[in-house]
Amino acid sequence: MTPLRSLTLLLLALAACSPEREDEGPNARGAGLPPAALPAADRAGAYAAALRQAFDVGPGLVLLLDTALLPKSRSAGARSPGALPGDVIRALRATGTVQGTCAPAGGDEKSAPVCTAASAGYVVRVTGVFRMPGDSVQLYITAEKFRAARDSATVLQPMLLEQRYALVRRGARWTVAKKERLTS
């Protein structure tokens, strides 16, 4: 075998055995789907539809938004690819879906993180919106229980869940067509 042919075979073998990129594997958020180019109000509407499916949104629920987007790779930890645009955040607040924003602090395997709020609730974090065939989109949401900063006496056990949503456009509104709870 010639040295050039040996080198070519070696390079092909290395390429075949190399791990796939974390953001493109079957466990990647939005794997294989392109980002959906949506106006802020439509994007906020998709998030709101998913959050209303996940929670009984109302005056008794404190729901805050972590403005850091979830990374495409589920194994990337808390590393964020960027922030949710301000116009999307304002639209979510205007609909009453979320009451404010929070970058949760602290928290470990024994206690929930802390946010500045009147009472305990959930802080949610979202991905970008991914385009599916037709008029459908996909997005991911994590929800984490938080403790109010002014309530130092209460200890809340940590709780984090992640769900994937497929949404369909019905006129001017988004409707959840499928919801899946994801496990680590």
Short mmCIF file of N, CA and C in Angstrom, two decimals:
data_model
loop_
_atom_site.label_atom_id
_atom_site.label_comp_id
_atom_site.label_asym_id
_atom_site.label_seq_id
_atom_site.Cartn_x
_atom_site.Cartn_y
_atom_site.Cartn_z
N MET A 1 0.85 -1.17 0.00
CA MET A 1 0.00 0.00 0.00
C MET A 1 0.90 1.23 0.00
N THR A 2 0.55 2.19 -0.82
CA THR A 2 1.35 3.41 -0.92
C THR A 2 1.12 4.29 0.31
N PRO A 3 2.14 5.10 0.67
CA PRO A 3 1.97 5.98 1.83
C PRO A 3 0.78 6.94 1.68
N LEU A 4 0.53 7.44 0.48
CA LEU A 4 -0.60 8.35 0.26
C LEU A 4 -1.92 7.63 0.50
N ARG A 5 -2.02 6.41 -0.01
CA ARG A 5 -3.25 5.64 0.18
C ARG A 5 -3.46 5.30 1.67
N SER A 6 -2.39 4.99 2.37
CA SER A 6 -2.48 4.69 3.80
C SER A 6 -2.95 5.92 4.58
N LEU A 7 -2.40 7.08 4.23
CA LEU A 7 -2.80 8.32 4.89
C LEU A 7 -4.27 8.64 4.62
N THR A 8 -4.72 8.43 3.38
CA THR A 8 -6.11 8.67 3.02
C THR A 8 -7.04 7.76 3.81
N LEU A 9 -6.69 6.47 3.92
CA LEU A 9 -7.52 5.53 4.68
C LEU A 9 -7.54 5.90 6.17
N LEU A 10 -6.40 6.33 6.69
CA LEU A 10 -6.34 6.74 8.09
C LEU A 10 -7.24 7.95 8.34
N LEU A 11 -7.18 8.93 7.46
CA LEU A 11 -8.03 10.13 7.62
C LEU A 11 -9.50 9.79 7.51
N LEU A 12 -9.87 8.90 6.59
CA LEU A 12 -11.27 8.47 6.47
C LEU A 12 -11.73 7.74 7.72
N ALA A 13 -10.88 6.90 8.28
CA ALA A 13 -11.23 6.17 9.50
C ALA A 13 -11.41 7.12 10.68
N LEU A 14 -10.52 8.10 10.80
CA LEU A 14 -10.65 9.09 11.87
C LEU A 14 -11.92 9.90 11.73
N ALA A 15 -12.27 10.29 10.52
CA ALA A 15 -13.49 11.07 10.30
C ALA A 15 -14.72 10.24 10.65
N ALA A 16 -14.70 8.96 10.32
CA ALA A 16 -15.85 8.10 10.60
C ALA A 16 -16.02 7.85 12.09
N CYS A 17 -14.91 7.85 12.83
CA CYS A 17 -14.96 7.55 14.26
C CYS A 17 -15.07 8.78 15.13
N SER A 18 -14.95 9.96 14.55
CA SER A 18 -14.99 11.17 15.36
C SER A 18 -16.41 11.39 15.88
N PRO A 19 -16.52 11.92 17.10
CA PRO A 19 -17.86 12.13 17.65
C PRO A 19 -18.61 13.19 16.86
N GLU A 20 -19.93 13.03 16.79
CA GLU A 20 -20.71 14.05 16.10
C GLU A 20 -20.78 15.30 16.95
N ARG A 21 -20.99 16.40 16.33
CA ARG A 21 -21.08 17.65 17.07
C ARG A 21 -22.24 17.57 18.04
N GLU A 22 -22.01 18.12 19.24
CA GLU A 22 -23.03 18.06 20.28
C GLU A 22 -24.34 18.71 19.86
N ASP A 23 -24.27 19.76 19.03
CA ASP A 23 -25.49 20.49 18.69
C ASP A 23 -26.20 19.92 17.46
N GLU A 24 -25.74 18.75 16.95
CA GLU A 24 -26.38 18.17 15.79
C GLU A 24 -26.87 16.74 16.03
N GLY A 25 -26.62 16.17 17.19
CA GLY A 25 -27.00 14.79 17.46
C GLY A 25 -28.49 14.64 17.69
N PRO A 26 -28.94 13.39 17.83
CA PRO A 26 -30.36 13.15 18.03
C PRO A 26 -30.91 13.73 19.33
N ASN A 27 -30.04 13.99 20.31
CA ASN A 27 -30.49 14.58 21.57
C ASN A 27 -30.34 16.09 21.60
N ALA A 28 -29.93 16.67 20.49
CA ALA A 28 -29.79 18.13 20.44
C ALA A 28 -31.18 18.76 20.35
N ARG A 29 -31.30 19.89 20.97
CA ARG A 29 -32.56 20.63 20.88
C ARG A 29 -32.73 21.15 19.45
N GLY A 30 -33.84 20.82 18.83
CA GLY A 30 -34.10 21.26 17.47
C GLY A 30 -33.22 20.57 16.45
N ALA A 31 -32.74 19.37 16.75
CA ALA A 31 -31.80 18.64 15.88
C ALA A 31 -32.28 18.62 14.43
N GLY A 32 -31.47 19.17 13.55
CA GLY A 32 -31.77 19.16 12.13
C GLY A 32 -32.78 20.18 11.66
N LEU A 33 -33.33 20.96 12.56
CA LEU A 33 -34.35 21.95 12.17
C LEU A 33 -33.73 23.33 12.09
N PRO A 34 -34.09 24.09 11.06
CA PRO A 34 -33.56 25.46 10.96
C PRO A 34 -34.31 26.40 11.90
N PRO A 35 -33.69 27.51 12.26
CA PRO A 35 -34.40 28.50 13.08
C PRO A 35 -35.59 29.07 12.29
N ALA A 36 -36.65 29.36 13.00
CA ALA A 36 -37.83 29.98 12.38
C ALA A 36 -37.68 31.48 12.46
N ALA A 37 -37.80 32.15 11.35
CA ALA A 37 -37.73 33.62 11.32
C ALA A 37 -39.13 34.16 11.60
N LEU A 38 -39.39 34.49 12.86
CA LEU A 38 -40.71 34.98 13.27
C LEU A 38 -40.59 36.37 13.84
N PRO A 39 -41.60 37.21 13.60
CA PRO A 39 -41.63 38.51 14.29
C PRO A 39 -41.75 38.28 15.81
N ALA A 40 -41.34 39.26 16.60
CA ALA A 40 -41.34 39.14 18.06
C ALA A 40 -42.69 38.70 18.62
N ALA A 41 -43.78 39.28 18.14
CA ALA A 41 -45.11 38.94 18.66
C ALA A 41 -45.45 37.47 18.38
N ASP A 42 -45.10 36.96 17.20
CA ASP A 42 -45.36 35.55 16.89
C ASP A 42 -44.50 34.63 17.73
N ARG A 43 -43.25 35.01 17.90
CA ARG A 43 -42.35 34.19 18.72
C ARG A 43 -42.84 34.16 20.17
N ALA A 44 -43.21 35.31 20.70
CA ALA A 44 -43.75 35.38 22.06
C ALA A 44 -45.05 34.58 22.16
N GLY A 45 -45.87 34.61 21.11
CA GLY A 45 -47.11 33.84 21.11
C GLY A 45 -46.86 32.34 21.18
N ALA A 46 -45.81 31.88 20.50
CA ALA A 46 -45.46 30.45 20.55
C ALA A 46 -45.00 30.08 21.96
N TYR A 47 -44.13 30.90 22.56
CA TYR A 47 -43.70 30.63 23.93
C TYR A 47 -44.88 30.66 24.90
N ALA A 48 -45.75 31.64 24.75
CA ALA A 48 -46.91 31.77 25.64
C ALA A 48 -47.82 30.55 25.53
N ALA A 49 -48.06 30.06 24.32
CA ALA A 49 -48.91 28.87 24.15
C ALA A 49 -48.31 27.67 24.86
N ALA A 50 -47.00 27.49 24.73
CA ALA A 50 -46.33 26.37 25.39
C ALA A 50 -46.38 26.53 26.91
N LEU A 51 -46.12 27.74 27.41
CA LEU A 51 -46.13 27.96 28.86
C LEU A 51 -47.54 27.79 29.44
N ARG A 52 -48.56 28.19 28.70
CA ARG A 52 -49.93 28.01 29.17
C ARG A 52 -50.33 26.53 29.15
N GLN A 53 -49.69 25.74 28.30
CA GLN A 53 -49.91 24.30 28.30
C GLN A 53 -49.21 23.65 29.50
N ALA A 54 -48.06 24.18 29.87
CA ALA A 54 -47.27 23.62 30.96
C ALA A 54 -47.76 24.04 32.34
N PHE A 55 -48.30 25.24 32.45
CA PHE A 55 -48.68 25.81 33.74
C PHE A 55 -50.11 26.33 33.70
N ASP A 56 -50.72 26.40 34.87
CA ASP A 56 -52.01 27.06 35.02
C ASP A 56 -51.69 28.53 35.29
N VAL A 57 -51.45 29.27 34.21
CA VAL A 57 -51.03 30.67 34.32
C VAL A 57 -52.18 31.49 34.89
N GLY A 58 -51.89 32.17 35.98
CA GLY A 58 -52.90 32.99 36.63
C GLY A 58 -52.27 33.76 37.77
N PRO A 59 -53.09 34.49 38.53
CA PRO A 59 -52.55 35.36 39.57
C PRO A 59 -51.84 34.62 40.70
N GLY A 60 -52.13 33.34 40.91
CA GLY A 60 -51.48 32.59 41.99
C GLY A 60 -50.12 32.02 41.61
N LEU A 61 -49.73 32.13 40.37
CA LEU A 61 -48.47 31.56 39.90
C LEU A 61 -47.45 32.66 39.62
N VAL A 62 -46.27 32.52 40.21
CA VAL A 62 -45.18 33.43 39.90
C VAL A 62 -44.30 32.73 38.88
N LEU A 63 -44.32 33.24 37.67
CA LEU A 63 -43.56 32.68 36.56
C LEU A 63 -42.61 33.75 36.04
N LEU A 64 -41.31 33.51 36.19
CA LEU A 64 -40.30 34.46 35.75
C LEU A 64 -39.52 33.87 34.58
N LEU A 65 -38.95 34.72 33.76
CA LEU A 65 -38.24 34.32 32.56
C LEU A 65 -36.75 34.56 32.72
N ASP A 66 -35.96 33.51 32.55
CA ASP A 66 -34.51 33.65 32.46
C ASP A 66 -34.24 34.05 31.02
N THR A 67 -33.65 35.20 30.80
CA THR A 67 -33.49 35.72 29.44
C THR A 67 -32.37 35.03 28.65
N ALA A 68 -31.56 34.21 29.31
CA ALA A 68 -30.51 33.47 28.61
C ALA A 68 -31.14 32.29 27.87
N LEU A 69 -30.91 32.20 26.57
CA LEU A 69 -31.47 31.10 25.79
C LEU A 69 -30.81 29.78 26.17
N LEU A 70 -31.58 28.70 26.07
CA LEU A 70 -31.01 27.37 26.28
C LEU A 70 -30.08 27.04 25.12
N PRO A 71 -28.97 26.37 25.40
CA PRO A 71 -28.08 25.96 24.32
C PRO A 71 -28.72 24.86 23.49
N LYS A 72 -28.26 24.70 22.26
CA LYS A 72 -28.81 23.67 21.39
C LYS A 72 -28.46 22.28 21.91
N SER A 73 -27.31 22.14 22.52
CA SER A 73 -26.89 20.85 23.06
C SER A 73 -27.43 20.68 24.47
N ARG A 74 -28.09 19.57 24.73
CA ARG A 74 -28.60 19.32 26.08
C ARG A 74 -27.47 19.01 27.05
N SER A 75 -26.29 18.66 26.54
CA SER A 75 -25.16 18.34 27.42
C SER A 75 -24.26 19.55 27.65
N ALA A 76 -24.63 20.71 27.16
CA ALA A 76 -23.79 21.91 27.28
C ALA A 76 -23.94 22.60 28.62
N GLY A 77 -24.78 22.08 29.50
CA GLY A 77 -24.98 22.71 30.80
C GLY A 77 -25.71 24.03 30.67
N ALA A 78 -25.29 25.01 31.44
CA ALA A 78 -25.98 26.30 31.46
C ALA A 78 -25.48 27.27 30.41
N ARG A 79 -24.45 26.90 29.66
CA ARG A 79 -23.88 27.79 28.65
C ARG A 79 -24.96 28.24 27.67
N SER A 80 -25.07 29.54 27.48
CA SER A 80 -26.12 30.09 26.64
C SER A 80 -25.55 30.62 25.32
N PRO A 81 -26.28 30.40 24.21
CA PRO A 81 -25.83 30.95 22.94
C PRO A 81 -26.20 32.42 22.76
N GLY A 82 -26.91 32.98 23.71
CA GLY A 82 -27.31 34.39 23.60
C GLY A 82 -28.51 34.67 24.48
N ALA A 83 -29.08 35.83 24.30
CA ALA A 83 -30.21 36.24 25.12
C ALA A 83 -31.47 36.36 24.28
N LEU A 84 -32.59 36.18 24.92
CA LEU A 84 -33.88 36.37 24.28
C LEU A 84 -34.02 37.87 23.97
N PRO A 85 -34.44 38.22 22.76
CA PRO A 85 -34.57 39.65 22.41
C PRO A 85 -35.56 40.39 23.33
N GLY A 86 -35.25 41.64 23.60
CA GLY A 86 -36.08 42.46 24.48
C GLY A 86 -37.52 42.59 24.02
N ASP A 87 -37.76 42.67 22.70
CA ASP A 87 -39.14 42.80 22.23
C ASP A 87 -39.96 41.54 22.48
N VAL A 88 -39.31 40.38 22.48
CA VAL A 88 -40.01 39.13 22.80
C VAL A 88 -40.33 39.09 24.29
N ILE A 89 -39.39 39.51 25.12
CA ILE A 89 -39.60 39.56 26.57
C ILE A 89 -40.75 40.51 26.89
N ARG A 90 -40.74 41.70 26.30
CA ARG A 90 -41.82 42.67 26.54
C ARG A 90 -43.18 42.11 26.12
N ALA A 91 -43.23 41.41 24.99
CA ALA A 91 -44.49 40.83 24.52
C ALA A 91 -44.99 39.75 25.49
N LEU A 92 -44.10 38.94 26.03
CA LEU A 92 -44.50 37.91 27.00
C LEU A 92 -45.02 38.55 28.29
N ARG A 93 -44.38 39.61 28.72
CA ARG A 93 -44.83 40.30 29.94
C ARG A 93 -46.17 40.98 29.69
N ALA A 94 -46.36 41.56 28.50
CA ALA A 94 -47.60 42.27 28.19
C ALA A 94 -48.80 41.33 28.18
N THR A 95 -48.60 40.07 27.81
CA THR A 95 -49.70 39.11 27.81
C THR A 95 -49.98 38.53 29.20
N GLY A 96 -49.11 38.84 30.17
CA GLY A 96 -49.30 38.31 31.52
C GLY A 96 -48.80 36.88 31.67
N THR A 97 -48.13 36.36 30.65
CA THR A 97 -47.62 34.99 30.73
C THR A 97 -46.51 34.89 31.77
N VAL A 98 -45.61 35.86 31.79
CA VAL A 98 -44.56 35.92 32.81
C VAL A 98 -44.67 37.26 33.52
N GLN A 99 -44.24 37.28 34.78
CA GLN A 99 -44.34 38.50 35.57
C GLN A 99 -43.06 39.32 35.58
N GLY A 100 -41.98 38.74 35.11
CA GLY A 100 -40.71 39.45 35.12
C GLY A 100 -39.60 38.53 34.67
N THR A 101 -38.36 38.95 34.97
CA THR A 101 -37.20 38.17 34.58
C THR A 101 -36.35 37.84 35.80
N CYS A 102 -35.53 36.81 35.68
CA CYS A 102 -34.65 36.41 36.76
C CYS A 102 -33.53 35.56 36.21
N ALA A 103 -32.31 35.85 36.63
CA ALA A 103 -31.18 34.96 36.41
C ALA A 103 -30.97 34.28 37.76
N PRO A 104 -31.48 33.06 37.94
CA PRO A 104 -31.47 32.43 39.26
C PRO A 104 -30.06 32.32 39.84
N ALA A 105 -29.96 32.58 41.15
CA ALA A 105 -28.67 32.53 41.83
C ALA A 105 -28.66 31.38 42.84
N GLY A 106 -27.50 30.84 43.03
CA GLY A 106 -27.35 29.78 44.02
C GLY A 106 -28.06 28.51 43.59
N GLY A 107 -28.48 27.77 44.55
CA GLY A 107 -29.13 26.50 44.26
C GLY A 107 -28.10 25.40 44.10
N ASP A 108 -28.45 24.24 44.57
CA ASP A 108 -27.60 23.07 44.44
C ASP A 108 -28.50 21.83 44.50
N GLU A 109 -27.90 20.68 44.76
CA GLU A 109 -28.71 19.45 44.78
C GLU A 109 -29.64 19.37 45.98
N LYS A 110 -29.49 20.28 46.95
CA LYS A 110 -30.34 20.25 48.14
C LYS A 110 -31.33 21.40 48.24
N SER A 111 -31.09 22.48 47.50
CA SER A 111 -32.00 23.62 47.60
C SER A 111 -32.17 24.31 46.24
N ALA A 112 -33.36 24.85 46.07
CA ALA A 112 -33.70 25.55 44.83
C ALA A 112 -32.96 26.88 44.75
N PRO A 113 -32.72 27.39 43.54
CA PRO A 113 -32.08 28.70 43.41
C PRO A 113 -33.00 29.82 43.88
N VAL A 114 -32.45 31.02 43.92
CA VAL A 114 -33.15 32.18 44.45
C VAL A 114 -33.38 33.21 43.35
N CYS A 115 -34.57 33.83 43.37
CA CYS A 115 -34.90 34.95 42.50
C CYS A 115 -35.51 36.05 43.35
N THR A 116 -35.40 37.28 42.89
CA THR A 116 -36.05 38.40 43.57
C THR A 116 -37.50 38.43 43.11
N ALA A 117 -38.39 38.03 43.99
CA ALA A 117 -39.83 37.98 43.69
C ALA A 117 -40.60 38.04 45.00
N ALA A 118 -41.89 38.32 44.90
CA ALA A 118 -42.74 38.39 46.09
C ALA A 118 -42.91 37.03 46.76
N SER A 119 -42.93 35.97 45.97
CA SER A 119 -43.05 34.63 46.52
C SER A 119 -42.39 33.63 45.58
N ALA A 120 -42.28 32.41 46.05
CA ALA A 120 -41.65 31.35 45.27
C ALA A 120 -42.46 31.07 44.00
N GLY A 121 -41.80 30.48 43.03
CA GLY A 121 -42.48 30.14 41.79
C GLY A 121 -41.54 29.35 40.90
N TYR A 122 -41.64 29.60 39.61
CA TYR A 122 -40.81 28.90 38.63
C TYR A 122 -40.13 29.92 37.72
N VAL A 123 -38.87 29.64 37.41
CA VAL A 123 -38.15 30.42 36.41
C VAL A 123 -38.03 29.53 35.18
N VAL A 124 -38.42 30.08 34.03
CA VAL A 124 -38.41 29.31 32.79
C VAL A 124 -37.33 29.84 31.86
N ARG A 125 -36.81 28.92 31.07
CA ARG A 125 -35.78 29.26 30.07
C ARG A 125 -36.18 28.58 28.77
N VAL A 126 -35.98 29.24 27.67
CA VAL A 126 -36.46 28.74 26.37
C VAL A 126 -35.33 28.64 25.36
N THR A 127 -35.58 27.88 24.31
CA THR A 127 -34.67 27.85 23.16
C THR A 127 -35.18 28.85 22.14
N GLY A 128 -34.47 28.95 21.06
CA GLY A 128 -35.02 29.64 19.91
C GLY A 128 -36.19 28.82 19.40
N VAL A 129 -36.88 29.32 18.40
CA VAL A 129 -38.00 28.60 17.80
C VAL A 129 -37.48 27.97 16.51
N PHE A 130 -37.75 26.68 16.32
CA PHE A 130 -37.26 25.95 15.16
C PHE A 130 -38.40 25.68 14.18
N ARG A 131 -38.12 25.83 12.89
CA ARG A 131 -39.11 25.62 11.83
C ARG A 131 -39.26 24.14 11.55
N MET A 132 -40.49 23.67 11.54
CA MET A 132 -40.82 22.31 11.15
C MET A 132 -41.55 22.38 9.82
N PRO A 133 -41.81 21.25 9.18
CA PRO A 133 -42.54 21.28 7.91
C PRO A 133 -43.91 21.95 8.05
N GLY A 134 -44.33 22.60 7.01
CA GLY A 134 -45.64 23.27 7.00
C GLY A 134 -45.64 24.50 7.87
N ASP A 135 -46.71 24.67 8.62
CA ASP A 135 -46.84 25.85 9.47
C ASP A 135 -46.58 25.52 10.94
N SER A 136 -45.72 24.54 11.18
CA SER A 136 -45.41 24.09 12.54
C SER A 136 -44.04 24.57 12.99
N VAL A 137 -43.89 24.69 14.30
CA VAL A 137 -42.60 25.04 14.90
C VAL A 137 -42.36 24.14 16.11
N GLN A 138 -41.11 24.13 16.54
CA GLN A 138 -40.73 23.35 17.72
C GLN A 138 -39.93 24.26 18.64
N LEU A 139 -40.11 24.09 19.94
CA LEU A 139 -39.32 24.83 20.92
C LEU A 139 -39.19 24.00 22.18
N TYR A 140 -38.26 24.39 23.01
CA TYR A 140 -37.98 23.69 24.26
C TYR A 140 -38.06 24.68 25.40
N ILE A 141 -38.54 24.19 26.54
CA ILE A 141 -38.65 25.02 27.74
C ILE A 141 -38.17 24.22 28.93
N THR A 142 -37.36 24.85 29.76
CA THR A 142 -37.04 24.26 31.06
C THR A 142 -37.75 25.10 32.11
N ALA A 143 -38.17 24.46 33.17
CA ALA A 143 -38.80 25.15 34.30
C ALA A 143 -38.10 24.69 35.57
N GLU A 144 -37.70 25.66 36.37
CA GLU A 144 -36.99 25.36 37.61
C GLU A 144 -37.67 26.08 38.76
N LYS A 145 -37.95 25.33 39.80
CA LYS A 145 -38.55 25.92 40.99
C LYS A 145 -37.53 26.89 41.60
N PHE A 146 -38.00 28.07 42.08
CA PHE A 146 -37.11 29.00 42.76
C PHE A 146 -37.73 29.44 44.07
N ARG A 147 -36.86 29.92 44.95
CA ARG A 147 -37.28 30.46 46.24
C ARG A 147 -37.12 31.97 46.18
N ALA A 148 -38.05 32.68 46.81
CA ALA A 148 -38.00 34.14 46.85
C ALA A 148 -36.83 34.58 47.73
N ALA A 149 -36.06 35.57 47.28
CA ALA A 149 -34.87 36.03 48.00
C ALA A 149 -35.21 36.52 49.40
N ARG A 150 -36.36 37.13 49.57
CA ARG A 150 -36.70 37.67 50.90
C ARG A 150 -37.18 36.59 51.87
N ASP A 151 -37.39 35.39 51.39
CA ASP A 151 -37.85 34.28 52.23
C ASP A 151 -36.68 33.36 52.56
N SER A 152 -35.91 33.76 53.54
CA SER A 152 -34.72 32.98 53.90
C SER A 152 -35.05 31.79 54.81
N ALA A 153 -36.27 31.72 55.33
CA ALA A 153 -36.64 30.63 56.23
C ALA A 153 -37.08 29.37 55.49
N THR A 154 -37.59 29.52 54.28
CA THR A 154 -38.11 28.38 53.54
C THR A 154 -37.00 27.71 52.73
N VAL A 155 -36.97 26.39 52.81
CA VAL A 155 -36.04 25.62 51.99
C VAL A 155 -36.88 24.83 51.00
N LEU A 156 -36.66 25.10 49.73
CA LEU A 156 -37.37 24.37 48.67
C LEU A 156 -36.41 23.37 48.04
N GLN A 157 -36.90 22.16 47.86
CA GLN A 157 -36.10 21.16 47.16
C GLN A 157 -35.97 21.58 45.70
N PRO A 158 -34.81 21.32 45.08
CA PRO A 158 -34.66 21.69 43.68
C PRO A 158 -35.56 20.83 42.79
N MET A 159 -36.03 21.42 41.71
CA MET A 159 -36.85 20.72 40.74
C MET A 159 -36.63 21.38 39.40
N LEU A 160 -36.21 20.59 38.41
CA LEU A 160 -35.98 21.09 37.07
C LEU A 160 -36.59 20.11 36.09
N LEU A 161 -37.39 20.62 35.17
CA LEU A 161 -37.93 19.75 34.13
C LEU A 161 -37.77 20.43 32.79
N GLU A 162 -37.73 19.60 31.75
CA GLU A 162 -37.61 20.11 30.39
C GLU A 162 -38.67 19.46 29.53
N GLN A 163 -39.29 20.27 28.67
CA GLN A 163 -40.30 19.77 27.75
C GLN A 163 -40.05 20.31 26.34
N ARG A 164 -40.41 19.47 25.36
CA ARG A 164 -40.33 19.85 23.95
C ARG A 164 -41.76 20.02 23.45
N TYR A 165 -41.99 21.08 22.70
CA TYR A 165 -43.32 21.39 22.18
C TYR A 165 -43.29 21.49 20.66
N ALA A 166 -44.29 20.92 20.04
CA ALA A 166 -44.55 21.14 18.61
C ALA A 166 -45.83 21.97 18.58
N LEU A 167 -45.78 23.08 17.87
CA LEU A 167 -46.92 23.99 17.80
C LEU A 167 -47.35 24.19 16.35
N VAL A 168 -48.63 24.39 16.18
CA VAL A 168 -49.21 24.61 14.85
C VAL A 168 -49.90 25.96 14.86
N ARG A 169 -49.77 26.65 13.77
CA ARG A 169 -50.41 27.96 13.62
C ARG A 169 -51.88 27.76 13.24
N ARG A 170 -52.77 28.33 14.01
CA ARG A 170 -54.21 28.32 13.74
C ARG A 170 -54.66 29.76 13.65
N GLY A 171 -54.73 30.28 12.44
CA GLY A 171 -55.06 31.70 12.27
C GLY A 171 -53.94 32.55 12.83
N ALA A 172 -54.26 33.40 13.79
CA ALA A 172 -53.26 34.28 14.40
C ALA A 172 -52.67 33.70 15.67
N ARG A 173 -53.08 32.47 16.05
CA ARG A 173 -52.66 31.89 17.33
C ARG A 173 -51.86 30.62 17.12
N TRP A 174 -51.02 30.32 18.10
CA TRP A 174 -50.28 29.06 18.13
C TRP A 174 -51.02 28.09 19.04
N THR A 175 -51.09 26.83 18.62
CA THR A 175 -51.73 25.77 19.39
C THR A 175 -50.71 24.65 19.59
N VAL A 176 -50.62 24.13 20.80
CA VAL A 176 -49.71 23.02 21.07
C VAL A 176 -50.29 21.76 20.46
N ALA A 177 -49.53 21.15 19.55
CA ALA A 177 -49.96 19.90 18.91
C ALA A 177 -49.37 18.69 19.63
N LYS A 178 -48.19 18.86 20.22
CA LYS A 178 -47.52 17.76 20.90
C LYS A 178 -46.62 18.30 21.98
N LYS A 179 -46.63 17.62 23.13
CA LYS A 179 -45.80 18.02 24.26
C LYS A 179 -45.10 16.75 24.75
N GLU A 180 -43.79 16.84 24.96
CA GLU A 180 -43.03 15.70 25.47
C GLU A 180 -42.15 16.14 26.61
N ARG A 181 -42.20 15.39 27.70
CA ARG A 181 -41.29 15.66 28.81
C ARG A 181 -40.00 14.93 28.52
N LEU A 182 -38.88 15.64 28.67
CA LEU A 182 -37.57 15.07 28.39
C LEU A 182 -36.87 14.74 29.68
N THR A 183 -36.12 13.66 29.66
CA THR A 183 -35.35 13.27 30.83
C THR A 183 -33.87 13.39 30.49
N SER A 184 -33.07 13.56 31.51
CA SER A 184 -31.62 13.71 31.30
C SER A 184 -31.00 12.45 30.79
#
